[in-house]
Every structure is written in structure tokens, then in C-alpha cells.
CSV table of C-alpha atoms and ligand atoms in Angstrom, one decimal:
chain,number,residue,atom,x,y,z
A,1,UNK,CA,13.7,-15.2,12.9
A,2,UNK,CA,16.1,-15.9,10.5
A,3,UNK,CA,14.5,-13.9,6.9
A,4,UNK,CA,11.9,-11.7,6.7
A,5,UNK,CA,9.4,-10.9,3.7
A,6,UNK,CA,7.4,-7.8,2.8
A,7,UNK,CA,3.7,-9.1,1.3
A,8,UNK,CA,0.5,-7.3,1.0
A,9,UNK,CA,-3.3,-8.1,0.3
A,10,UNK,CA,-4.5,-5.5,-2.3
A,11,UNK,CA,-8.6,-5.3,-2.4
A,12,UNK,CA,-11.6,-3.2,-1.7
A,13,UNK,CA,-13.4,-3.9,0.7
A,14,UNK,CA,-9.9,-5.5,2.7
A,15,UNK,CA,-9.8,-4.9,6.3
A,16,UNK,CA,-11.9,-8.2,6.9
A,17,UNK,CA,-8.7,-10.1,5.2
A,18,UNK,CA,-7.6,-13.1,7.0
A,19,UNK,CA,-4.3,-13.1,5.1
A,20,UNK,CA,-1.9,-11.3,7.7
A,21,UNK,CA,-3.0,-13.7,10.6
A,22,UNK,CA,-2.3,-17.1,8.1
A,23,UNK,CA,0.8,-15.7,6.5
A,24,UNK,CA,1.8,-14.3,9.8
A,25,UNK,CA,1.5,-18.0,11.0
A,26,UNK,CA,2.8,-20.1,7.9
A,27,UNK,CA,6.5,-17.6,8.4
A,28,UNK,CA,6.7,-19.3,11.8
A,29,UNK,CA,6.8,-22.4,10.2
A,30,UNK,CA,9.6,-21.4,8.5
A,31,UNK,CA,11.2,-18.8,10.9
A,32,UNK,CA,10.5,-16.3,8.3
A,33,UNK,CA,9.6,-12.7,9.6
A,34,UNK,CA,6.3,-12.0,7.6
A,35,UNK,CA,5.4,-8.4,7.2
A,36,UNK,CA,2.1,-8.7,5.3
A,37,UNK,CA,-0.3,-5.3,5.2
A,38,UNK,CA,-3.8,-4.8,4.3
A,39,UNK,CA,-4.2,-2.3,1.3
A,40,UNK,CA,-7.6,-1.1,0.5
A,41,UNK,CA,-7.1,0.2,-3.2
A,42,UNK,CA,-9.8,0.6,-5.7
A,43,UNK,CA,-9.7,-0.9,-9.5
A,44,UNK,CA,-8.1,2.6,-10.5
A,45,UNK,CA,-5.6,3.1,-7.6
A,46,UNK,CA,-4.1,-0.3,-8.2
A,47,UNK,CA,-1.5,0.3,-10.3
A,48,UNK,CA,-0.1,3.0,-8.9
A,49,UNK,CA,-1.0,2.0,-5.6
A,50,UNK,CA,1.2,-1.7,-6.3
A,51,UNK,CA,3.8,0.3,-8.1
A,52,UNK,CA,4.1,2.3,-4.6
A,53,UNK,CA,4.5,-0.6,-2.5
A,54,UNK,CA,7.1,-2.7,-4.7
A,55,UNK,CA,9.4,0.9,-4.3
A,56,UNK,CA,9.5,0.3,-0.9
A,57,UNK,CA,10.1,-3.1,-1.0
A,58,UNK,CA,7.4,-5.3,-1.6
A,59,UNK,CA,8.1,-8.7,-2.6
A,60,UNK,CA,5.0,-10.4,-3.1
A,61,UNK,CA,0.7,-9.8,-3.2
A,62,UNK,CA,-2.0,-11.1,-3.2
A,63,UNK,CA,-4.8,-9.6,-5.4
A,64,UNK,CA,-8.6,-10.1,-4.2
A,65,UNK,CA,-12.0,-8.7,-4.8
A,66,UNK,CA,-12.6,-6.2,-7.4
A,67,UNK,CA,-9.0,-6.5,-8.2
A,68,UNK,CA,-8.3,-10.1,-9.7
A,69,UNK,CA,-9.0,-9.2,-13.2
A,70,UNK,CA,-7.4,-5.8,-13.4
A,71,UNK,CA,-4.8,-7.7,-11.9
A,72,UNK,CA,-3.9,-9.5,-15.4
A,73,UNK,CA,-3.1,-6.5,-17.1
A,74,UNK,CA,0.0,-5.7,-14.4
A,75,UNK,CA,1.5,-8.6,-15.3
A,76,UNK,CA,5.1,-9.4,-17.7
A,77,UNK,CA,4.2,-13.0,-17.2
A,78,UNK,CA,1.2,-15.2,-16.0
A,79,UNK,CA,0.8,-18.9,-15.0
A,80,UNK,CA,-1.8,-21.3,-16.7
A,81,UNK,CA,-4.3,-21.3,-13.9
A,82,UNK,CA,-4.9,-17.5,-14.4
A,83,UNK,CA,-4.6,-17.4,-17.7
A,84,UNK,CA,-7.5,-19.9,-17.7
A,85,UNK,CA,-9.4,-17.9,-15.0
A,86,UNK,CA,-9.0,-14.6,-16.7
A,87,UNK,CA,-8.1,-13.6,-12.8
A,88,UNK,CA,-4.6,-13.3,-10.8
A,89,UNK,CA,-4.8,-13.4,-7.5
A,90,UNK,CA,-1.1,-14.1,-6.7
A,91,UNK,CA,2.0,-11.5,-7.8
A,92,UNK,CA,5.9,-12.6,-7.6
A,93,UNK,CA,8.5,-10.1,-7.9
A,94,UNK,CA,10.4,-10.8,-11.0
A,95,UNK,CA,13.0,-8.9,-13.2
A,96,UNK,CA,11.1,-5.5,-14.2
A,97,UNK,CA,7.8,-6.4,-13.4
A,98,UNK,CA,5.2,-9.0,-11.6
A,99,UNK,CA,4.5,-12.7,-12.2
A,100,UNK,CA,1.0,-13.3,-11.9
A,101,UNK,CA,-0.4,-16.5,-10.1
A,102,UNK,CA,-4.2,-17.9,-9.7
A,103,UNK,CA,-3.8,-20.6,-6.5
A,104,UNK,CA,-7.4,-20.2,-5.6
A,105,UNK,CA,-8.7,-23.6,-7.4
A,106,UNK,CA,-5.3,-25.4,-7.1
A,107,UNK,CA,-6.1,-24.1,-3.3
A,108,UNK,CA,-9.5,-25.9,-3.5
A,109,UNK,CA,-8.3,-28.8,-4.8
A,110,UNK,CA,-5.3,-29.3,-1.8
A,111,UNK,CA,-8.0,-28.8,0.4
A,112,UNK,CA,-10.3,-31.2,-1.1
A,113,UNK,CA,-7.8,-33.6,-1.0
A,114,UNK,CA,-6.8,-32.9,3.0
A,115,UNK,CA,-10.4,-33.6,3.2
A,116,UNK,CA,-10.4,-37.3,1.5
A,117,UNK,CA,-12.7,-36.0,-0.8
A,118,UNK,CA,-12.0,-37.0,-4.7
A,119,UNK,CA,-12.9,-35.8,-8.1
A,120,UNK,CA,-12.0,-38.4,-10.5
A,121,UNK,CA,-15.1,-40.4,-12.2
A,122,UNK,CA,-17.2,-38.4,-9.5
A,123,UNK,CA,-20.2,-36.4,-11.0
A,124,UNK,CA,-19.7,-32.4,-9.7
A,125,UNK,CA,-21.9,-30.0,-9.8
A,126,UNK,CA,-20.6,-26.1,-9.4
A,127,UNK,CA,-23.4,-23.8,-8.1
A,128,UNK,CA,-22.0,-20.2,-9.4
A,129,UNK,CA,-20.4,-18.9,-12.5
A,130,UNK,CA,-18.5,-15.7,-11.3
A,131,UNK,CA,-14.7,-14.9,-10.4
A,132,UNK,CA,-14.4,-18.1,-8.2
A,133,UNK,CA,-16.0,-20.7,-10.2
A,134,UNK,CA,-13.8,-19.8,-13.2
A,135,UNK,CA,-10.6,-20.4,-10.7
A,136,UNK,CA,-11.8,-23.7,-9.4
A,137,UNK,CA,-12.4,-24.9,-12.9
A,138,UNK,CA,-9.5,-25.6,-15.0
A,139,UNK,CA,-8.2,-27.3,-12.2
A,140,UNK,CA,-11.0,-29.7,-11.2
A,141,UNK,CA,-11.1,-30.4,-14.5
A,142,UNK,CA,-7.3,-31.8,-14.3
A,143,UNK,CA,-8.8,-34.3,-12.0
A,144,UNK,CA,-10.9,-36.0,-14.7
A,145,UNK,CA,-14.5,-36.0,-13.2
A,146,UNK,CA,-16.8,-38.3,-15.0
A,147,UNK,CA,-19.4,-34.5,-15.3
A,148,UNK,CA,-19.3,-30.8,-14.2
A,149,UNK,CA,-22.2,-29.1,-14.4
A,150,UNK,CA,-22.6,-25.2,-13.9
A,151,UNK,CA,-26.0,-23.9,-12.6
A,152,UNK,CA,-26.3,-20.2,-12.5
A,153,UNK,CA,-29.0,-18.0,-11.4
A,154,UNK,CA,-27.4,-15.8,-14.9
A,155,UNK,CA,-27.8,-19.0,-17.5
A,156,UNK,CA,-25.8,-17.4,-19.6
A,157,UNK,CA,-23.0,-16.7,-17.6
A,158,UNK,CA,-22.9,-20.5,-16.7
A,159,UNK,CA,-23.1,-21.7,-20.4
A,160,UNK,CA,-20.0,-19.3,-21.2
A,161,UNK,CA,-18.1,-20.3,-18.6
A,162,UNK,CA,-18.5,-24.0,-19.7
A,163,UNK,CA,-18.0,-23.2,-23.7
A,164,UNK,CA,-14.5,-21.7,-22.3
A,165,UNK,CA,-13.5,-24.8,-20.4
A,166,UNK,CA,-15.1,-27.4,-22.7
A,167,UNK,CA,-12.0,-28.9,-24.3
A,168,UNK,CA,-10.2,-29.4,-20.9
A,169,UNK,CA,-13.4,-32.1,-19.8
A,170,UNK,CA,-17.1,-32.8,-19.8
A,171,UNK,CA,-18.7,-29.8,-18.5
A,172,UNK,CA,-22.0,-28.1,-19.0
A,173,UNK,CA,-23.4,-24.7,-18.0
A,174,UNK,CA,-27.6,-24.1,-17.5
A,175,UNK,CA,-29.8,-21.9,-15.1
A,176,UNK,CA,-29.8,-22.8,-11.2
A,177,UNK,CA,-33.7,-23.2,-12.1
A,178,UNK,CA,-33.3,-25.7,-14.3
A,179,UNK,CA,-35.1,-29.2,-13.7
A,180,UNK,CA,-32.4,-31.8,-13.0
A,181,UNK,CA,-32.3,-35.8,-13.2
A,182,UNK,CA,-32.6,-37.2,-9.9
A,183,UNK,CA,-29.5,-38.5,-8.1
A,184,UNK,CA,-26.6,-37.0,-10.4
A,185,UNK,CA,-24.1,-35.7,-8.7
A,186,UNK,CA,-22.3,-36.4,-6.0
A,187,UNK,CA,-20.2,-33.4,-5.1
A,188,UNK,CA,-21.6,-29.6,-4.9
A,189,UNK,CA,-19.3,-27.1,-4.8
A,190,UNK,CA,-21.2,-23.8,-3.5
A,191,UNK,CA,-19.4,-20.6,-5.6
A,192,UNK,CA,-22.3,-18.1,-5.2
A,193,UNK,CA,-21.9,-14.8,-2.8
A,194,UNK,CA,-25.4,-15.8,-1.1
A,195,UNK,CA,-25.0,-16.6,2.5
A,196,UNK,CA,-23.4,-13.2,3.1
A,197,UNK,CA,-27.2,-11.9,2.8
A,198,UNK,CA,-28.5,-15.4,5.2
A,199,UNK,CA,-29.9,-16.8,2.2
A,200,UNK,CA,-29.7,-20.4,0.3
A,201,UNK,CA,-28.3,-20.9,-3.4
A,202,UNK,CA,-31.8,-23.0,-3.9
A,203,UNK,CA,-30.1,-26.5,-4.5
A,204,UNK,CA,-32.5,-29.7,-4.3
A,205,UNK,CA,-31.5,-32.4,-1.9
A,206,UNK,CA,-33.1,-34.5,-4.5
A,207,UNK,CA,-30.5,-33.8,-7.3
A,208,UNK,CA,-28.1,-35.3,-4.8
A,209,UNK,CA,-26.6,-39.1,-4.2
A,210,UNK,CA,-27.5,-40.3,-0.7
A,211,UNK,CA,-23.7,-40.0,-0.1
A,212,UNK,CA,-23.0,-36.3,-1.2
A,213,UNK,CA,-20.6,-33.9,-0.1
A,214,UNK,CA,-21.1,-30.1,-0.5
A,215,UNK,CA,-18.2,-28.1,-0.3
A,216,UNK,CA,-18.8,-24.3,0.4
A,217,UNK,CA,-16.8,-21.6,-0.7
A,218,UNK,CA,-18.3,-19.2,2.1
A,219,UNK,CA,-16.8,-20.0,5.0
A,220,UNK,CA,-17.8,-17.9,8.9
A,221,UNK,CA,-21.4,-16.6,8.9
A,222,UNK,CA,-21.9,-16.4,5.2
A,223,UNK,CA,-21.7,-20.8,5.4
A,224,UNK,CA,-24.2,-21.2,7.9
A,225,UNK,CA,-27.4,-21.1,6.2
A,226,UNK,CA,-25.7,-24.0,4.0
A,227,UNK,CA,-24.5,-25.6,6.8
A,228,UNK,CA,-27.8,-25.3,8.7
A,229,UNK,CA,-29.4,-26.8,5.3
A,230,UNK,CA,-27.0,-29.8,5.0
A,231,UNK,CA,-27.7,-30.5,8.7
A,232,UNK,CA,-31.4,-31.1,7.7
A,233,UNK,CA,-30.8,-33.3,4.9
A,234,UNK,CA,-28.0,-35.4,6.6
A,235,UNK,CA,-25.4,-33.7,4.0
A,236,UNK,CA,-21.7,-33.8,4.9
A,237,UNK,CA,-20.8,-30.7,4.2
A,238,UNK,CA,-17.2,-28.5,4.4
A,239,UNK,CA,-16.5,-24.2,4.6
A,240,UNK,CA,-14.5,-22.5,2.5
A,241,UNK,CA,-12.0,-21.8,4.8
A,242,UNK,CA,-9.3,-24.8,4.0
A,243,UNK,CA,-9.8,-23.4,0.3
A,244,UNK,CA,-8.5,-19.7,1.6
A,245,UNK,CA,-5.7,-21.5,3.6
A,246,UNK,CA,-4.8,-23.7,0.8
A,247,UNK,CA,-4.5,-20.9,-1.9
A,248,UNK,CA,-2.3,-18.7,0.6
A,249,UNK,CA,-0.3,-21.7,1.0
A,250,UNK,CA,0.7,-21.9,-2.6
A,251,UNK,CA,0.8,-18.7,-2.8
A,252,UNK,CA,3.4,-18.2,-0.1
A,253,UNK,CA,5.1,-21.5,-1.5
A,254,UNK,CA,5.9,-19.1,-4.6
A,255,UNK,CA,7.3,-16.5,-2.7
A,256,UNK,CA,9.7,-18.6,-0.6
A,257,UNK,CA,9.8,-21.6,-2.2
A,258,UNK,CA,8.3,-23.5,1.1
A,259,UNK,CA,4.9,-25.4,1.4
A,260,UNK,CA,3.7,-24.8,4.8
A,261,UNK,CA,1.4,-26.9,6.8
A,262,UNK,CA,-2.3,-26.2,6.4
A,263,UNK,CA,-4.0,-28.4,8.9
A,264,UNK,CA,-3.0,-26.6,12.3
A,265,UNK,CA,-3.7,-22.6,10.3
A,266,UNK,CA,-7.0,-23.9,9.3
A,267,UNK,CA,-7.7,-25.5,12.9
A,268,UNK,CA,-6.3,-22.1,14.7
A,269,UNK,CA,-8.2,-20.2,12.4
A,270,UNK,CA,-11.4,-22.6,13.1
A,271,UNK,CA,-11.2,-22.3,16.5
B,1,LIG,P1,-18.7,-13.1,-8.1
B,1,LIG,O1,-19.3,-11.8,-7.7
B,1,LIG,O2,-17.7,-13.1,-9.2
B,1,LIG,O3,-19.9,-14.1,-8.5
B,1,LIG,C1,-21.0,-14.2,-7.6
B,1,LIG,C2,-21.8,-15.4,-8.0
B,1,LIG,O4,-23.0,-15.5,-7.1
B,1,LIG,C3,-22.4,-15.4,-9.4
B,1,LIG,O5,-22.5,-16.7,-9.9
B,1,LIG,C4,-23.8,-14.8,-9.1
B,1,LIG,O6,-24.8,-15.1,-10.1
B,1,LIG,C5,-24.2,-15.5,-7.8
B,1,LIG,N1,-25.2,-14.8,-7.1
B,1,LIG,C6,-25.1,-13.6,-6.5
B,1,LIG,N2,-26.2,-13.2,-5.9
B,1,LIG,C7,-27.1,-14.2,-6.2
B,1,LIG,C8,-28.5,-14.4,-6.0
B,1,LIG,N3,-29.2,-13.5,-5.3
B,1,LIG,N4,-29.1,-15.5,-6.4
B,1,LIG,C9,-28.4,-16.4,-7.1
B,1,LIG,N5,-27.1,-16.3,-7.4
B,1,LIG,C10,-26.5,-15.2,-7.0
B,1,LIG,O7,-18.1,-13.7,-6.8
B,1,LIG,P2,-16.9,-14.7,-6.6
B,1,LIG,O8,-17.1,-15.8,-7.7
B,1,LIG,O9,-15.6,-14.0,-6.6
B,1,LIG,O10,-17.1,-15.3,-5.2
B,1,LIG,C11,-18.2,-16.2,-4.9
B,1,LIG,C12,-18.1,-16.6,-3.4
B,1,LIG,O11,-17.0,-17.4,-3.1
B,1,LIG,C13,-18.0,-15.3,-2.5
B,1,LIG,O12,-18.9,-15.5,-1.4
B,1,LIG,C14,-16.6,-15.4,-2.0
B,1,LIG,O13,-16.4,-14.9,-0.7
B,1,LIG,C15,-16.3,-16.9,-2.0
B,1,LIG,N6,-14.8,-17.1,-2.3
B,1,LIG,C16,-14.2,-17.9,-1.4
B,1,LIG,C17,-12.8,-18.2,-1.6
B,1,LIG,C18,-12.1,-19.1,-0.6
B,1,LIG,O14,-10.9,-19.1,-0.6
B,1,LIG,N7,-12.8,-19.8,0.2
B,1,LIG,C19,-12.1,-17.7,-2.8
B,1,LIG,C20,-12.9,-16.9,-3.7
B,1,LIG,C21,-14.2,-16.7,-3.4
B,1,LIG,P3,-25.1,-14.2,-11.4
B,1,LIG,O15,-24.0,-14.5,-12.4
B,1,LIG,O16,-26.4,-14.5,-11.8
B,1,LIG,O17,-25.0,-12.7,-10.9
């Protein structure tokens, strides 16, 4: 190996991280020795727990849950994305301080597009109004859908999220029990946390074109009761897991300036 890299994943829960084993993989790409640690570290250890690790060397994190917000405020600097998602889940070493990244929805959206599956003119509906949906957001937006719509079990949550986002595109917020019109969208991106618990986010095959895709962010056991669902109704239907690849592959792209290839860390990590 011909450079090495000191990274970290800073969360809480964080030993179930799959970040070492796919940043581990992307620095063989590159011949570049990846030393990435697990850090469990709670809302209030964080700063001092970051401050800690960048003494003794660290060159980049990644941020993840309960952490991406408090995140912000670490920050000299901060891109658009997390700006736009109130949430950082990326940090690059710069001149006295940290750079602060979201890649989770540009993540989505490279995976999306290894999958064939487009945005533009297509009618999208988001099911889920927390930390992820506001990442994926901004960014689907960029790809001009003809409608987003937000159903949340919180209405309220969802109609915020869409006032926040409504002069980047056509997107609407309502409660997940809220009557739709029959056939509308065509694309159903899952960003609730149910399927960690076995359950369903309660979507009707009915609201769906014959030709639908569904694109869960859960990915191992927490996608199964979706996938088990989509099985039934004859739904294509994707895990979260290129989305997790994808954002660590931009993320790792900022550290070292090199995209790696996602298609055989997703398939490893698959298999
Ligand atoms: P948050 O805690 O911020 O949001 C949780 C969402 O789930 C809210 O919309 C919440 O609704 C909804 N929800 C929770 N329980 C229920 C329930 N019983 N019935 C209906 N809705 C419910 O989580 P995140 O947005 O950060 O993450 C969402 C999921 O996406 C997680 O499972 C996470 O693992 C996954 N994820 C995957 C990524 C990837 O790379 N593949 C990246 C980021 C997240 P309410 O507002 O009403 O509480």
C-alpha cells in the first residue's frame, strides 16, 4: 500500500457499522491503507470525543445516528446538501477546523442511477419525514420530478419538511393515512425506521403504477417485511444498501479525491 488514511464512524449505537469493511475495501481500490475505527460517542461526548481523535491524527468521519445534527455545529464550513438537510454526516479536515458534508441523498441518487432507475418527470412518493428524508430531498429534487409527495405517520413533520424544500420543486407533505388518488406515483422511496421492529410503513399497492419501483432505505432484516410485501404485489423493489455504499463512496471521494467502484462493495457486501 502506497498511502494510508486515519477515518472514523462517530455514532451511538455504532458497533453494527458497516463502514470499516466498505472503506477498508474501497482503499484497495486505490492502494490506500484505510484505518477506519468505530467510535461509540453520545450527543454530549462528541465534541470532545472528535476533538480527541483529530489530535491523534484523524483525517476524516463520518457522523451517523444521534449525531448528524449536532454535527453542524462542529463545523467552520458546510456544503449545500447539509445545509439543506440540517444534518452532516461527512467531516474533512481542513485549516483549524472540519468541513462538513451530507452524501447520504447524493448517495441515493448514484445508487438510483446504478440501478437504471430515474427521477425526472417521474411522480415520487417519500414515505418518512425524519433525518433521512430531509437528506434525500434536496437532491431528488435537482433531478426535476414531475411530484414528491411526503406521507408521514407525524403530518406535521411531513408538511414542514415540504414548506422547507418547496422552492427547489413540486413537493407536498400530508399524513401516511391520508386517502390517495389511485395510480400516482411511480417511485416509493421507504425513509421510515419500521422494518427494524418486522413491521410495514402501511403503503397501498393501489396508490401505485402497475410499473413501480420501491426503493428501501432499510437494507438486511429491517427490508424484508418490504421486500416480502413487494413480492406479493409483483413490485420491483431495491434495499438500502447501494444508498449506504454510495454515500461512503462520496464520502471517501472527499477525503482522497478518488471515486471508488460501488458495484463489486455492494455485491461483496450482498453476498
Ligand atoms: P428518524 O428517526 O429521523 O425518522 C424516523 C421516521 O420513521 C420518521 O418519519 C417516523 O415518523 C417514522 N416512524 C418511526 N416509527 C414509526 C411507526 N411506528 N409508524 C410510522 N412511522 C414511523 O430516522 P432516519 O430518517 O434517520 O432513518 C430512517 C431509516 O432510514 C432508518 O431505518 C435508517 O436505518 C435508514 N437509513 C438508511 C440509510 C442508507 O444509507 N441506506 C441512510 C440513512 C438512514 P414520525 O415523524 O411520525 O415519528
Amino acid at each position: 500500500m502506497s498511502a494510508s488514511l486515519k477515518l472514523a464512524v462517530f455514532g451511538d449505537p455504532v458497533e453494527h457499522s458497516l463502514s470499516p469493511r466498505i472503506h477498508t475495501q474501497f482503499g484497495r481500490q486505490f492502494e490506500i491503507d484505510v484505518d477506519y475505527r468505530k467510535i461509540r460517542a453520545s450527543i454530549a461526548q462528541l465534541p470532545d470525543s472528535i476533538a480527541r481523535f483529530r489530535a491523534a491524527g484523524g483525517q476524516g468521519a463520518n457522523l451517523t445516528v444521534p449525531l448528524k445534527q449536532t454535527g453542524l455545529r462542529l463545523c467552520m464550513k458546510l456544503d449545500q446538501a447539509a445545509r439543506q438537510a440540517s444534518a452532516v454526516n461527512t467531516l474533512v479536515t481542513i485549516d483549524g477546523g472540519w468541513h462538513g458534508f451530507n452524501t447520504d441523498g447524493p448517495g441515493l441518487m448514484l445508487d438510483l442511477s446504478r440501478l437504471g432507475i430515474g427521477v425526472r418527470n417521474e411522480r415520487v412518493l417519500i414515505v418518512g419525514a425524519g433525518g433521512a428524508a430531509a437528506g434525500i430531498l434536496g437532491p431528488l429534487l435537482l433531478d426535476e420530478p414531475q411530484q414528491v409527495r411526503i406521507l408521514n405517520r407525524t403530518a406535521a413533520r411531513a408538511i414542514e419538511l415540504a414548506e422547507r424544500f418547496q422552492h427547489r420543486g413540486p413537493v407536498e407533505g400530508a399524513a401516511l393515512n391520508q386517502a390517495r388518488v389511485e395510480g400516482e406515483f411511480s417511485l416509493v422511496i421507504q425513509a421510515t425506521s419500521l422494518g427494524h421492529d418486522g413491521s410495514l410503513p402501511g403503503i397501498d399497492r393501489n396508490w401505485l403504477t402497475p410499473d413501480a419501483v420501491i426503493y428501501d432505505l432499510n437494507y438486511g432484516p429491517a427490508h424484508q417485511p418490504l421486500a416480502s410485501w413487494c413480492a406479493q404485489h409483483a413490485l420491483r423493489c431495491h434495499d438500502g444498501l447501494g444508498m449506504l455504499v454510495g454515500q461512503a463512496a462520496l464520502a471517501f471521494e472527499l477525503w482522497t479525491g478518488q471515486r471508488p467502484d460501488i458495484a463489486p462493495v455492494i455485491e461483496g457486501l450482498a453476498g
